[in-house]
Short mmCIF file of C-alpha atoms and ligand atoms in Angstrom, two decimals:
data_model
loop_
_atom_site.label_atom_id
_atom_site.label_comp_id
_atom_site.label_asym_id
_atom_site.label_seq_id
_atom_site.Cartn_x
_atom_site.Cartn_y
_atom_site.Cartn_z
CA MET A 1 33.20 -38.42 21.60
CA ASN A 2 33.92 -38.15 25.34
CA SER A 3 35.66 -34.56 24.68
CA VAL A 4 32.47 -33.19 23.33
CA ALA A 5 30.96 -31.33 26.15
CA ASN A 6 27.51 -32.44 27.37
CA VAL A 7 26.77 -34.55 24.34
CA ARG A 8 24.64 -37.62 25.19
CA GLN A 9 24.28 -40.86 23.45
CA ASP A 10 20.67 -42.56 22.40
CA VAL A 11 18.45 -40.02 23.86
CA ALA A 12 14.42 -40.68 23.19
CA LEU A 13 13.17 -37.60 21.01
CA ALA A 14 9.40 -38.34 21.58
CA PRO A 15 9.34 -36.54 24.83
CA PHE A 16 10.94 -33.40 22.88
CA THR A 17 8.02 -33.27 20.36
CA THR A 18 4.47 -32.10 20.75
CA TRP A 19 3.42 -35.28 18.95
CA GLN A 20 5.14 -37.41 21.34
CA VAL A 21 6.39 -39.92 18.95
CA GLY A 22 9.66 -41.15 17.35
CA GLY A 23 12.77 -42.98 18.31
CA PRO A 24 15.88 -41.91 19.74
CA ALA A 25 18.67 -39.40 18.62
CA ARG A 26 22.11 -41.28 18.47
CA TYR A 27 23.82 -38.25 19.77
CA PHE A 28 21.72 -35.30 21.45
CA LEU A 29 23.08 -31.83 22.92
CA GLU A 30 21.20 -29.66 24.84
CA PRO A 31 23.81 -26.83 24.93
CA THR A 32 24.13 -23.72 27.17
CA THR A 33 26.87 -21.63 25.32
CA VAL A 34 27.58 -21.07 21.56
CA GLU A 35 31.07 -22.77 21.98
CA GLU A 36 29.30 -25.96 23.28
CA ILE A 37 27.29 -26.11 19.72
CA VAL A 38 30.23 -25.19 17.70
CA GLN A 39 32.23 -27.77 19.23
CA ALA A 40 29.76 -30.47 18.66
CA VAL A 41 28.78 -29.58 15.10
CA ASP A 42 32.52 -29.49 14.50
CA TRP A 43 32.89 -33.01 16.04
CA ALA A 44 29.71 -34.39 13.90
CA ARG A 45 30.99 -33.04 10.61
CA ALA A 46 34.43 -34.56 11.32
CA GLU A 47 32.78 -37.83 12.04
CA GLY A 48 30.69 -37.57 8.79
CA LEU A 49 27.29 -37.67 10.92
CA PRO A 50 24.34 -35.70 9.81
CA TRP A 51 23.34 -33.25 12.32
CA THR A 52 20.19 -30.91 13.00
CA THR A 53 18.63 -28.45 15.22
CA ILE A 54 15.29 -28.77 16.95
CA GLY A 55 13.55 -26.60 19.52
CA ARG A 56 10.22 -27.48 20.95
CA GLY A 57 9.62 -30.31 18.43
CA SER A 58 6.34 -28.81 17.73
CA ASN A 59 6.40 -28.93 13.98
CA LEU A 60 8.46 -32.28 13.83
CA LEU A 61 7.70 -35.80 12.71
CA VAL A 62 10.55 -38.07 14.14
CA SER A 63 11.02 -41.22 12.66
CA ASP A 64 10.15 -44.46 14.77
CA GLU A 65 13.85 -45.27 13.97
CA GLY A 66 15.05 -42.14 15.37
CA PHE A 67 17.65 -39.97 14.00
CA PRO A 68 21.27 -41.64 13.27
CA GLY A 69 23.44 -38.26 13.92
CA LEU A 70 23.54 -35.36 16.29
CA VAL A 71 20.49 -33.49 17.45
CA VAL A 72 21.25 -30.25 18.95
CA ARG A 73 18.09 -28.87 20.97
CA LEU A 74 17.89 -25.34 21.76
CA ALA A 75 15.25 -24.75 24.04
CA ASN A 76 15.22 -24.11 27.96
CA ASN A 77 18.90 -23.88 28.29
CA PHE A 78 19.52 -21.47 25.72
CA ALA A 79 16.74 -19.16 26.35
CA GLY A 80 18.08 -15.76 27.42
CA VAL A 81 16.07 -12.63 26.48
CA ARG A 82 17.69 -9.13 27.42
CA PHE A 83 16.43 -5.62 26.48
CA ALA A 84 18.56 -2.70 25.31
CA GLU A 85 17.68 0.63 23.63
CA GLY A 86 14.06 -0.32 23.14
CA LYS A 87 15.25 -3.49 21.23
CA MET A 88 14.63 -7.27 22.39
CA HIS A 89 17.49 -9.50 21.90
CA ALA A 90 16.20 -13.11 22.42
CA GLN A 91 18.36 -16.44 22.13
CA ALA A 92 16.95 -19.25 20.01
CA GLY A 93 15.57 -21.75 22.91
CA LEU A 94 13.22 -18.92 24.27
CA ALA A 95 9.54 -20.22 24.06
CA LEU A 96 7.37 -17.80 21.85
CA ALA A 97 4.99 -17.25 24.86
CA GLN A 98 7.84 -16.21 26.90
CA MET A 99 9.04 -13.90 24.13
CA VAL A 100 5.60 -12.14 24.02
CA VAL A 101 5.01 -12.01 27.81
CA LYS A 102 8.76 -10.59 28.61
CA GLY A 103 8.07 -8.21 25.76
CA LEU A 104 5.05 -6.70 27.22
CA GLU A 105 6.53 -6.51 30.59
CA HIS A 106 8.68 -3.75 29.12
CA SER A 107 5.69 -2.26 27.35
CA LEU A 108 6.97 -4.04 24.02
CA GLY A 109 4.55 -5.60 21.60
CA GLY A 110 3.10 -6.43 18.15
CA LEU A 111 4.07 -10.22 18.15
CA GLU A 112 1.05 -10.98 20.61
CA PRO A 113 -0.44 -13.56 18.01
CA MET A 114 2.83 -15.91 18.57
CA VAL A 115 1.74 -16.41 22.19
CA GLY A 116 -0.38 -19.40 20.92
CA VAL A 117 2.36 -21.09 18.71
CA PRO A 118 4.01 -23.59 21.13
CA GLY A 119 7.49 -23.21 19.57
CA THR A 120 10.80 -21.54 20.31
CA VAL A 121 12.04 -18.39 18.77
CA GLY A 122 14.49 -20.22 16.68
CA GLY A 123 11.89 -22.76 15.29
CA ALA A 124 9.59 -19.83 14.59
CA VAL A 125 12.45 -17.90 12.59
CA ALA A 126 13.42 -21.12 10.70
CA MET A 127 9.88 -21.79 9.78
CA ASN A 128 8.77 -18.16 9.52
CA ALA A 129 5.95 -18.89 11.92
CA SER A 130 2.92 -16.83 11.77
CA ALA A 131 -0.57 -16.43 13.29
CA HIS A 132 -3.19 -13.78 12.87
CA HIS A 133 -1.36 -12.53 9.79
CA VAL A 134 1.63 -11.62 12.06
CA GLU A 135 4.93 -13.18 11.20
CA ILE A 136 7.83 -13.61 13.75
CA SER A 137 9.90 -11.46 11.01
CA LYS A 138 7.63 -8.59 12.16
CA GLY A 139 10.13 -6.01 13.60
CA PHE A 140 13.23 -8.45 13.33
CA ILE A 141 16.33 -6.49 12.55
CA GLU A 142 19.09 -9.12 12.34
CA GLY A 143 20.27 -12.53 13.82
CA ARG A 144 23.29 -14.58 14.42
CA VAL A 145 23.51 -17.81 12.56
CA LEU A 146 26.00 -20.64 12.68
CA ARG A 147 26.94 -21.93 9.16
CA PRO A 148 27.80 -25.51 8.80
CA ASN A 149 31.52 -24.81 8.23
CA GLY A 150 31.45 -23.61 12.01
CA GLN A 151 31.13 -19.79 11.23
CA VAL A 152 29.05 -17.67 13.06
CA GLU A 153 27.66 -14.84 11.07
CA THR A 154 25.12 -12.00 11.43
CA TRP A 155 22.49 -12.13 8.87
CA SER A 156 20.14 -9.14 8.10
CA PHE A 157 16.31 -9.29 7.91
CA ASP A 158 17.10 -9.43 4.03
CA ASP A 159 19.53 -12.14 4.57
CA PHE A 160 17.00 -14.47 6.05
CA ARG A 161 14.80 -14.50 2.92
CA PHE A 162 11.59 -14.95 4.92
CA GLN A 163 8.95 -16.71 2.94
CA TYR A 164 5.73 -18.57 3.63
CA ARG A 165 6.98 -21.07 6.23
CA HIS A 166 10.42 -21.01 4.72
CA THR A 167 13.79 -19.30 5.32
CA ARG A 168 17.25 -19.47 4.00
CA LEU A 169 18.05 -21.18 7.11
CA HIS A 170 16.66 -24.38 5.75
CA ASP A 171 18.23 -23.78 2.42
CA GLU A 172 21.70 -23.45 3.83
CA GLN A 173 21.35 -25.43 7.22
CA GLY A 174 21.99 -22.50 9.26
CA LEU A 175 21.46 -22.70 12.90
CA PHE A 176 19.85 -19.68 14.35
CA LEU A 177 21.23 -18.52 17.87
CA ASP A 178 19.97 -15.28 18.68
CA GLY A 179 18.34 -12.39 17.18
CA VAL A 180 17.26 -8.67 17.67
CA TRP A 181 13.67 -7.47 17.42
CA GLN A 182 12.56 -3.65 17.22
CA LEU A 183 9.01 -4.07 18.65
CA ASP A 184 6.16 -1.47 19.08
CA VAL A 185 5.80 0.46 22.07
CA VAL A 186 2.31 -0.63 23.35
CA ASP A 187 -0.06 -0.52 26.43
CA LYS A 188 1.01 -3.29 28.70
CA PRO A 189 -2.54 -4.26 30.03
CA ALA A 190 -4.27 -4.03 26.62
CA GLY A 191 -1.43 -6.30 25.41
CA LEU A 192 -2.08 -8.93 28.15
CA ALA A 193 -5.68 -8.69 27.47
CA ARG A 194 -5.11 -9.41 23.81
CA VAL A 195 -3.04 -12.40 24.64
CA ARG A 196 -5.97 -13.90 26.84
CA GLU A 197 -8.22 -13.26 23.85
CA LEU A 198 -5.78 -15.39 21.56
CA GLN A 199 -5.58 -17.92 23.86
CA GLN A 200 -9.32 -18.44 24.20
CA TRP A 201 -9.73 -18.32 20.48
CA ARG A 202 -6.93 -21.17 20.14
CA ASN A 203 -8.69 -23.39 22.77
CA GLN A 204 -12.01 -22.88 20.70
CA LYS A 205 -10.59 -23.42 17.42
CA GLN A 206 -7.80 -26.12 17.92
CA PRO A 207 -7.09 -29.18 19.82
CA THR A 208 -4.80 -27.69 22.20
CA ASN A 209 -4.69 -30.50 25.24
CA VAL A 210 -3.70 -33.36 22.99
CA PRO A 211 -0.39 -34.32 21.64
CA THR A 212 -0.36 -32.60 17.98
CA GLY A 213 1.99 -31.47 15.29
CA GLY A 214 -0.21 -28.68 14.73
CA SER A 215 -1.16 -27.65 10.80
CA THR A 216 -0.14 -30.79 9.05
CA PHE A 217 -0.24 -29.16 5.52
CA ARG A 218 0.45 -26.05 4.16
CA ASN A 219 -2.64 -24.26 2.62
CA PRO A 220 -2.63 -24.79 -1.23
CA GLY A 221 -3.07 -21.06 -1.89
CA GLY A 222 -4.75 -19.78 -5.16
CA GLU A 223 -8.37 -20.37 -5.37
CA HIS A 224 -8.23 -23.63 -3.37
CA PRO A 225 -9.95 -23.89 0.03
CA ALA A 226 -7.63 -24.15 3.11
CA ALA A 227 -6.04 -27.63 3.85
CA GLY A 228 -8.49 -28.17 6.76
CA ALA A 229 -11.46 -27.54 4.50
CA LEU A 230 -10.15 -30.00 1.62
CA ILE A 231 -9.83 -32.68 4.31
CA GLU A 232 -13.41 -32.21 5.49
CA LEU A 233 -14.46 -32.44 1.92
CA VAL A 234 -13.31 -35.79 1.33
CA GLY A 235 -14.98 -37.00 4.73
CA ALA A 236 -11.54 -37.46 6.42
CA LYS A 237 -12.46 -35.64 9.53
CA ASN A 238 -12.08 -38.25 12.28
CA LEU A 239 -10.25 -40.78 10.02
CA LYS A 240 -7.65 -42.93 11.93
CA VAL A 241 -4.79 -45.05 11.42
CA GLY A 242 -3.55 -46.93 14.67
CA GLY A 243 -3.27 -44.10 17.39
CA ALA A 244 -3.43 -41.30 14.75
CA GLU A 245 -6.53 -39.48 14.25
CA VAL A 246 -7.60 -36.24 12.29
CA SER A 247 -8.86 -33.95 14.70
CA GLU A 248 -12.45 -33.26 15.21
CA LYS A 249 -11.80 -29.61 16.26
CA HIS A 250 -9.57 -28.95 13.17
CA ALA A 251 -8.99 -31.20 10.23
CA ASN A 252 -5.72 -30.05 9.37
CA PHE A 253 -4.56 -31.16 12.79
CA ILE A 254 -3.63 -34.85 13.32
CA ILE A 255 -3.74 -35.91 17.20
CA ASN A 256 -2.12 -38.64 18.85
CA ARG A 257 -4.76 -40.60 20.58
CA GLY A 258 -2.19 -42.45 22.80
CA GLY A 259 0.07 -45.13 21.32
CA ALA A 260 0.52 -43.57 17.70
CA THR A 261 3.80 -44.15 16.11
CA ALA A 262 5.54 -41.97 13.57
CA ALA A 263 4.43 -44.69 10.65
CA ASP A 264 0.86 -44.07 11.87
CA ILE A 265 1.04 -40.34 11.35
CA GLN A 266 2.95 -40.69 8.20
CA ALA A 267 0.41 -43.23 6.74
CA LEU A 268 -2.52 -40.98 7.51
CA ILE A 269 -0.70 -38.06 6.03
CA CYS A 270 -0.24 -40.15 2.89
CA GLU A 271 -3.89 -41.22 2.87
CA LEU A 272 -5.18 -37.54 3.18
CA GLN A 273 -3.13 -36.32 0.42
CA THR A 274 -4.20 -39.28 -1.78
CA ARG A 275 -7.83 -38.61 -1.10
CA VAL A 276 -7.45 -34.86 -1.82
CA ARG A 277 -5.38 -35.28 -5.01
CA ASP A 278 -7.90 -38.00 -6.48
CA ARG A 279 -10.94 -35.66 -5.63
CA PHE A 280 -9.66 -32.36 -6.64
CA GLY A 281 -6.31 -32.81 -8.30
CA VAL A 282 -4.85 -30.53 -5.44
CA VAL A 283 -1.30 -31.80 -4.01
CA MET A 284 -1.32 -30.84 -0.42
CA HIS A 285 2.36 -30.24 0.94
CA PRO A 286 3.16 -31.20 4.48
CA GLU A 287 4.23 -28.06 6.53
CA VAL A 288 5.30 -30.43 9.25
CA ILE A 289 9.09 -31.38 9.06
CA GLY A 290 10.43 -35.06 9.07
CA LEU A 291 13.44 -35.94 11.05
CA GLY A 292 14.85 -39.08 9.80
CA LEU A 293 11.88 -39.36 7.42
CA ALA A 294 10.50 -37.44 4.54
CA VAL A 295 6.76 -36.89 5.30
CA GLY A 296 4.06 -37.49 2.96
CA LEU A 297 4.18 -39.04 -0.53
CA PRO A 298 7.16 -39.00 -2.41
CA ARG A 299 7.47 -35.82 -4.41
C1 LIG B 1 -0.87 -26.90 18.78
C2 LIG B 1 0.00 -26.24 17.71
C3 LIG B 1 -0.21 -24.93 17.13
C4 LIG B 1 0.55 -24.40 16.12
N1 LIG B 1 0.08 -23.13 15.53
C5 LIG B 1 0.94 -22.70 14.80
C6 LIG B 1 0.65 -21.44 14.18
O1 LIG B 1 -0.39 -20.76 14.38
N2 LIG B 1 1.65 -20.83 13.35
C7 LIG B 1 2.69 -21.46 12.89
O2 LIG B 1 3.42 -20.97 12.00
N3 LIG B 1 2.93 -22.54 13.40
C8 LIG B 1 2.18 -23.12 14.25
N4 LIG B 1 2.58 -24.26 14.77
C9 LIG B 1 3.77 -25.03 14.36
C10 LIG B 1 5.11 -24.78 15.31
O3 LIG B 1 4.74 -24.58 16.55
C11 LIG B 1 6.08 -23.70 14.59
O4 LIG B 1 6.48 -24.01 13.23
C12 LIG B 1 7.16 -23.48 15.56
O5 LIG B 1 7.78 -22.23 15.02
C13 LIG B 1 8.18 -24.33 15.50
O6 LIG B 1 9.05 -24.26 16.48
P1 LIG B 1 9.90 -25.27 17.30
O7 LIG B 1 10.83 -24.54 18.29
O8 LIG B 1 8.90 -26.21 17.94
O9 LIG B 1 10.48 -26.09 16.21
P2 LIG B 1 10.92 -27.48 15.89
O10 LIG B 1 9.57 -28.15 15.70
O11 LIG B 1 11.57 -28.26 16.97
O12 LIG B 1 11.63 -27.52 14.42
C14 LIG B 1 10.83 -26.98 13.28
C15 LIG B 1 11.97 -26.75 12.32
O13 LIG B 1 12.69 -25.63 12.62
C16 LIG B 1 14.33 -26.01 12.59
N5 LIG B 1 14.91 -25.27 13.82
C17 LIG B 1 14.34 -25.29 15.02
N6 LIG B 1 15.16 -24.52 15.72
C18 LIG B 1 15.94 -24.08 14.94
C19 LIG B 1 17.28 -23.10 15.08
N7 LIG B 1 17.61 -22.60 16.21
N8 LIG B 1 18.03 -22.81 13.99
C20 LIG B 1 17.53 -23.25 12.62
N9 LIG B 1 16.63 -24.13 12.44
C21 LIG B 1 15.83 -24.36 13.53
C22 LIG B 1 14.07 -27.46 12.93
O14 LIG B 1 15.15 -28.14 12.12
C23 LIG B 1 13.16 -27.77 12.10
O15 LIG B 1 13.32 -27.85 10.52
C24 LIG B 1 1.84 -25.11 15.95
C25 LIG B 1 2.11 -26.20 16.36
C26 LIG B 1 1.21 -26.74 17.39
C27 LIG B 1 1.62 -28.10 18.11
#
């Protein structure tokens, strides 16, 4: 264990999530190099330990018991960005807001709506994050992925199989290392003005200054109202379990009022699913991903 560079033991995960809940990771790595990641993942596999990757924890519900294996956190330490031949090369841990602003500094844009998504490039690629009809896959050319067998491969745009909040990374436990984007040539002041406009929109429509996991459920699609509207229709706005509460500002957001546990949030999620299912026959599937727990009602 001591031979694995920079791996720490029993590290609290709550501070690494936007909900600010959850127990510790048994082993935890914030790598600075690909080699460190490969070494740690090889070690976890050899020990028979589960392992996973996180970014800024903005789409994660971590169990109160924590995670019994290795968590690799790709954030500030693995956040390089460079530009060559009009293309952006970004590492997985780069914050999306930084990605947008750095791009605009080089008069490259098109991903401005990502500025309000509080995750990393890696988390966004894994989730195929989108906002205002712009997906992180816009302009994406290729990316490097660490496979569970320790091999690093380059995947093309098609290889990632971008879908609504899902990619092949989840199916095959691929760890996204870095990627290349061909962005649009844009006017920098106009891009920055758009960024400010988008930030104002977020502040008006969503709870931005309280701990939250973002949109709790995927929108059911088809003819159904959006998840937030369904939650309002069953009278669950402001519904509380312990320290967890359905946001007044946006019913698809659950906020941590202070002292919430993962169990509180999980119970509230199940209650919302039950109410909507019983009233409308619609099963709302969580968008939030569980770490050490399965989010929502059993499937
Ligand atoms: C206030 C708020 C607003 C939000 N608004 C939006 C929005 O408008 N649109 C939207 O799509 N989402 C939104 N989200 C959700 C969230 O920000 C996105 O899903 C984001 O892309 C997650 O990035 P992350 O770095 O926080 O990932 P995490 O939450 O840490 O992880 C999410 C998933 O990605 C995986 N993952 C993370 N990094 C990697 C990697 N390098 N390689 C492989 N897998 C990885 C994790 O294993 C996990 O399964 C919002 C969240 C909040 C709190």
